[in-house]
XYZ file of N, CA and C in Angstrom:
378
model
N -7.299 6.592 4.125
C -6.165 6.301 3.244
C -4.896 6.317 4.086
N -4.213 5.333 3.856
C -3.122 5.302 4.738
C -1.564 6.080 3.996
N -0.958 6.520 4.598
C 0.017 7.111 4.431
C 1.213 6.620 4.462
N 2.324 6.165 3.579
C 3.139 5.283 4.541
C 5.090 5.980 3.930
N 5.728 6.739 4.927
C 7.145 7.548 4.818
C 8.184 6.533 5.031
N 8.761 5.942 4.346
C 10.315 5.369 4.078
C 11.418 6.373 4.542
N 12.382 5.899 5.141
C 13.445 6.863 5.265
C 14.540 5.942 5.442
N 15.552 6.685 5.564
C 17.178 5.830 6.353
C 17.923 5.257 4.847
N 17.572 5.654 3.943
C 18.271 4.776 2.754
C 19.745 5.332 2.376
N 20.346 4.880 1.493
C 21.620 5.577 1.332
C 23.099 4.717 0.855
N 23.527 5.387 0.930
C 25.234 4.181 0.106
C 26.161 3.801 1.248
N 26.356 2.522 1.529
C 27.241 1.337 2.268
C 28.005 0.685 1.204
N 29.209 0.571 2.050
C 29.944 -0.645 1.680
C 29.491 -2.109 1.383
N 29.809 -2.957 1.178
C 29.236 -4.513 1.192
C 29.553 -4.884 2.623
N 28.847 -5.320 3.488
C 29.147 -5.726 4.116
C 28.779 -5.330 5.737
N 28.552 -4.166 5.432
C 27.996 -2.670 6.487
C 26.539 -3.390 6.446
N 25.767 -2.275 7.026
C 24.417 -2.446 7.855
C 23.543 -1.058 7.439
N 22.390 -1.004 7.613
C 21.445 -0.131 6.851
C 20.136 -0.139 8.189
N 19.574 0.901 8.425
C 17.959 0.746 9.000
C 16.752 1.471 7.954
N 16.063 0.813 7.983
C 15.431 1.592 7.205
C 13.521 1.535 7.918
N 13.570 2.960 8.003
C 12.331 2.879 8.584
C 11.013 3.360 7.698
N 10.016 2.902 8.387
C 8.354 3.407 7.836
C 7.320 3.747 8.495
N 7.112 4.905 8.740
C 5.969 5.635 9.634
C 4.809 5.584 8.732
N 3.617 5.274 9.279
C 2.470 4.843 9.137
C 1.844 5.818 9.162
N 0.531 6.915 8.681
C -0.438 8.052 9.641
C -1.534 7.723 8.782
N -2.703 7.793 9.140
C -3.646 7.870 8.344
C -4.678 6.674 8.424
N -3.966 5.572 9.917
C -4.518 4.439 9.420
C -5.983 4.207 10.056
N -6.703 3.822 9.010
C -8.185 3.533 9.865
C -8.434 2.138 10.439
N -7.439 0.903 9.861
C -7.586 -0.498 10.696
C -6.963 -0.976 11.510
N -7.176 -1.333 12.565
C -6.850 -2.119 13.450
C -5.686 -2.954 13.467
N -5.936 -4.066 12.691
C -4.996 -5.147 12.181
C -4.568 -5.294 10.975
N -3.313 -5.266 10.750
C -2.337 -4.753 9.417
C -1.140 -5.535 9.150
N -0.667 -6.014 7.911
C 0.553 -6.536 7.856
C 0.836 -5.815 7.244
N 2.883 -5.437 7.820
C 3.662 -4.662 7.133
C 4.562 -5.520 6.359
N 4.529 -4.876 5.421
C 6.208 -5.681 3.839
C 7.009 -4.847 3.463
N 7.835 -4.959 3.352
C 9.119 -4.515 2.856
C 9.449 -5.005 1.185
N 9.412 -4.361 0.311
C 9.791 -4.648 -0.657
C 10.884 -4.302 -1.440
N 11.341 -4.339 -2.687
C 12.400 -3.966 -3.388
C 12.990 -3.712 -5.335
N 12.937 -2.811 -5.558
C 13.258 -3.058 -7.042
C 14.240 -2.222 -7.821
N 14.910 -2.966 -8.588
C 16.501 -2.959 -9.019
C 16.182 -2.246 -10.632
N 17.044 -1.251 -10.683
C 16.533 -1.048 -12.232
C 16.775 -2.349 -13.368
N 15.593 -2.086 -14.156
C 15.119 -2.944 -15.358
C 14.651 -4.331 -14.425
N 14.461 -4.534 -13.313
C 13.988 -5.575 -12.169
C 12.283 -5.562 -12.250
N 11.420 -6.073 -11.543
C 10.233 -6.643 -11.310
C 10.687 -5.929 -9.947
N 9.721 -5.212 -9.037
C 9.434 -5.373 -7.475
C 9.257 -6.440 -7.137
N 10.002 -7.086 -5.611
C 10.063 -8.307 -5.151
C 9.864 -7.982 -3.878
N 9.353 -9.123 -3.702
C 8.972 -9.364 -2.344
C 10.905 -9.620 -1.239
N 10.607 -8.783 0.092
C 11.946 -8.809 0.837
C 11.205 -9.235 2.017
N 10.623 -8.521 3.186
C 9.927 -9.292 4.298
C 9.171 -8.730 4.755
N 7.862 -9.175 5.792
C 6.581 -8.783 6.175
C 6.076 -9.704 7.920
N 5.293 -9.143 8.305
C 4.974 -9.347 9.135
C 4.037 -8.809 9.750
N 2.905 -9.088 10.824
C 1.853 -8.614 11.709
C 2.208 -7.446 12.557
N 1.724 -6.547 12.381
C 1.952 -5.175 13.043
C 2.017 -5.730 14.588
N 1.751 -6.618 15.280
C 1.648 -6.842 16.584
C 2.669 -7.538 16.660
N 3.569 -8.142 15.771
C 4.347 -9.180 15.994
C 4.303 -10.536 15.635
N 4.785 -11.689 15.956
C 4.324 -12.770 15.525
C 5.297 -13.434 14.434
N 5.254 -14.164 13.548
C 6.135 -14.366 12.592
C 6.462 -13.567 11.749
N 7.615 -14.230 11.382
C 7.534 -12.783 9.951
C 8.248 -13.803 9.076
N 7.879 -13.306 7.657
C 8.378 -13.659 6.385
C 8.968 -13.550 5.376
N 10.766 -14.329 5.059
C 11.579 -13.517 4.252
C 11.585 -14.084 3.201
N 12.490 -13.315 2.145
C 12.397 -13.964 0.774
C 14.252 -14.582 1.234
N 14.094 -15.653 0.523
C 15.072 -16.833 0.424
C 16.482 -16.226 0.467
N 16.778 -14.645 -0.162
C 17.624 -13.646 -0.700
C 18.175 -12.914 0.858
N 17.600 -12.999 1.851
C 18.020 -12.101 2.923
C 17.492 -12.673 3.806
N 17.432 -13.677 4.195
C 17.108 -14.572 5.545
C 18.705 -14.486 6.275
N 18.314 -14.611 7.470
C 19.558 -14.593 8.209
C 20.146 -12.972 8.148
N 20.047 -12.187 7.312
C 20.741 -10.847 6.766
C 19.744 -9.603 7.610
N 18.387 -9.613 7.098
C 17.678 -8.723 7.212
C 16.797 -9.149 8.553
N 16.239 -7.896 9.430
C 15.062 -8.409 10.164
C 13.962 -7.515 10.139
N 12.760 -7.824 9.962
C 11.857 -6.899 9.900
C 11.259 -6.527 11.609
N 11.143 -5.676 11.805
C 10.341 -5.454 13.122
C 9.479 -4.733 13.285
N 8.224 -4.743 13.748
C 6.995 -3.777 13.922
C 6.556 -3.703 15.507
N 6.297 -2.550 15.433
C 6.279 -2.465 17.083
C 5.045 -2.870 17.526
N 4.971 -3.504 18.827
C 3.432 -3.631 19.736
C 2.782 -2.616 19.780
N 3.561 -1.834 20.524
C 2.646 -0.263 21.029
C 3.717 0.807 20.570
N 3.530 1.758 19.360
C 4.590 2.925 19.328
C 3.400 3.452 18.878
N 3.571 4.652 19.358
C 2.488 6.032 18.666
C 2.419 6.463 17.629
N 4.070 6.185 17.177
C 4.139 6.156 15.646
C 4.333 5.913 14.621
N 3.634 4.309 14.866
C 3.228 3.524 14.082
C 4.275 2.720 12.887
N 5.771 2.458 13.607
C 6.664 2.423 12.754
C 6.884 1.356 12.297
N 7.702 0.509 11.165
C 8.216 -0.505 11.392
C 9.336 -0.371 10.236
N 10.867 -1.247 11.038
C 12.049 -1.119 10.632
C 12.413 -2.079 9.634
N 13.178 -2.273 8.942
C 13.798 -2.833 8.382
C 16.058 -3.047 8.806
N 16.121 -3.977 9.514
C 17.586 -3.776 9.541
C 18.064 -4.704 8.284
N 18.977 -4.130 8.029
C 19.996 -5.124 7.054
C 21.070 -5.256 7.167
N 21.582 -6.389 7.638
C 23.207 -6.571 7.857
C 23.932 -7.133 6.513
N 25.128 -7.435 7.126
C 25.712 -8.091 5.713
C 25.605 -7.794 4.213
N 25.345 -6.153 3.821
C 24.645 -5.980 2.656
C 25.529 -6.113 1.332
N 25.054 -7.000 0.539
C 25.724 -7.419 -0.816
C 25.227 -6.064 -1.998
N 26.140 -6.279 -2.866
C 25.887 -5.205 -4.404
C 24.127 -5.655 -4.733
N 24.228 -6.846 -4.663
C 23.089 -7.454 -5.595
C 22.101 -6.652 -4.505
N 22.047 -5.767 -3.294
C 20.954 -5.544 -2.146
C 20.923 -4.646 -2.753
N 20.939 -3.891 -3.409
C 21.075 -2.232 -4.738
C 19.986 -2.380 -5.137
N 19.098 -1.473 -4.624
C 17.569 -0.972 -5.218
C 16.592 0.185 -4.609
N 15.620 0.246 -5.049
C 14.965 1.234 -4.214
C 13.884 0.324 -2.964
N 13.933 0.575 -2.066
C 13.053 -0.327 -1.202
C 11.718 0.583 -0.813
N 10.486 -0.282 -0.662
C 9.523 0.288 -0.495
C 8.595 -0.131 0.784
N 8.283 0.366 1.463
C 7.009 -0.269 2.583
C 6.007 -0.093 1.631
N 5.071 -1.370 1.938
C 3.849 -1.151 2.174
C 3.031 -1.891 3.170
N 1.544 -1.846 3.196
C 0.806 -2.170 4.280
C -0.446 -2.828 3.451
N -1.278 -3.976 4.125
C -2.280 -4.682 4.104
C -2.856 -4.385 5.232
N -4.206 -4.333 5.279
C -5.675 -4.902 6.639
C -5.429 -6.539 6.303
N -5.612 -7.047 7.784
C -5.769 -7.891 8.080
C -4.156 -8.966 8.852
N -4.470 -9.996 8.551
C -3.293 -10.788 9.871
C -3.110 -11.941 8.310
N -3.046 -11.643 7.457
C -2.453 -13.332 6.469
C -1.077 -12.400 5.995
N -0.098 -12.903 6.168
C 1.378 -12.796 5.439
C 1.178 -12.927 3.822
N 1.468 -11.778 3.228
C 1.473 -12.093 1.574
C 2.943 -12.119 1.400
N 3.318 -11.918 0.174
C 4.643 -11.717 -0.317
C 4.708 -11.045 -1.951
N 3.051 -11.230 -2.170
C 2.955 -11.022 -3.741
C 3.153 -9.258 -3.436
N 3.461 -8.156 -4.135
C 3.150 -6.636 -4.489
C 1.604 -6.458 -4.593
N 0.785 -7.542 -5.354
C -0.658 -6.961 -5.704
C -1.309 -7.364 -4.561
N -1.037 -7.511 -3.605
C -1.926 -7.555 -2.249
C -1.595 -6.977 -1.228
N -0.712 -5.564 -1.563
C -0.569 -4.541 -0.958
C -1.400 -3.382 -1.414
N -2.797 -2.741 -0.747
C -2.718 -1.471 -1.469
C -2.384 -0.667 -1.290
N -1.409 -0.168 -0.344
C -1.094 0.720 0.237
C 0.631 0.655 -0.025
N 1.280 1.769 -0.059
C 2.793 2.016 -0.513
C 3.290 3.537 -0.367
N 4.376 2.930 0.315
C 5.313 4.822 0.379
C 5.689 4.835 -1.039
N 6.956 5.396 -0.958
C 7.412 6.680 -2.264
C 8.722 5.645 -2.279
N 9.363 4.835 -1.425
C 9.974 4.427 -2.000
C 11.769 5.063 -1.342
N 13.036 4.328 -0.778
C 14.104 4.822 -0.273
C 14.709 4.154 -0.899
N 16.254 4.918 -1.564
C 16.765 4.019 -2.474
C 18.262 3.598 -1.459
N 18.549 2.478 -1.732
C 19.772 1.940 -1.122
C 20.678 1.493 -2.262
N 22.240 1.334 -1.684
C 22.982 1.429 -2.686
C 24.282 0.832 -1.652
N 24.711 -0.514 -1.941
C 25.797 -0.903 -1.790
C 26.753 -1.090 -2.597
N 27.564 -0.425 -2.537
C 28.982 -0.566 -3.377
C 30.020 -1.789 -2.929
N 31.053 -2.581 -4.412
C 31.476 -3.456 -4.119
C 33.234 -2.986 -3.600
C-alpha cells in the first residue's frame, strides 16, 4: 500500500509562487505516474498535472499550463515529486492532493488513481 504526504500548502498573494511537495513510502512498483490534483469547496476534484515518475512528458489541465510545473525525480531516495506554481490566481484556492498510479499511461481522470495523500490546502488571496 502506498503512502503518499502532501506538504508546503498555505496563503499567497495572487501572483506569488507556492511548492508543494509529495513523499511517496510504501511503494511496491516499479513504474508509476504521479498527479496532482485539486478541489474547491462545493467543486468536483479536478484534474491539475501528472507525469512518469522517471520523467518524460507531463500533463496539464488547460487552467495552469504555462503557471504550474510538475516534477518527479529520476533517482531521489525519497521518492518525491513537486508541484511549483507561479502566477497564482484566487480561482487556484483549494485543497490539492497527490496521488499515484502503476504503470507509464498519463490519466487525468481521479478514478484511475488508487492511491491519494490527505490532501494540502492552498489559498490565494485577491
Amino acid at each position: 500500500q502506498v503512502q503518499l504526504v502532501e506538504s508546503g500548502g498555505g496563503l499567497v498573494q495572487a501572483g506569488g509562487s507556492l511548492r508543494l511537495s509529495c513523499a511517496a513510502s510504501r511503494r511496491t512498483f516499479t513504474t508509476y505516474v504521479m498527479g496532482w490534483f485539486r478541489q474547491a469547496p462545493g467543486k468536483e476534484r479536478e484534474f491539475v498535472a501528472s507525469r512518469r515518475h522517471n520523467g518524460g512528458r507531463a500533463l496539464y489541465a488547460d487552467s495552469v499550463k504555462n503557471r504550474f510545473t510538475i516534477s518527479t525525480p529520476i533517482a531521489d531516495a525519497n521518492d518525491t515529486v513537486y508541484l511549483q506554481m507561479n502566477s497564482l490566481e484566487p480561482d487556484d484556492t483549494a485543497v490539492y492532493y497527490c496521488a499515484a498510479r502503476e504503470g507509464i499511461v498519463l490519466k487525468n481522470a481521479p478514478s484511475e488513481y488508487p492511491y491519494w495523500g490527505q490532501g494540502t490546502q492552498v489559498t490565494v488571496s485577491s
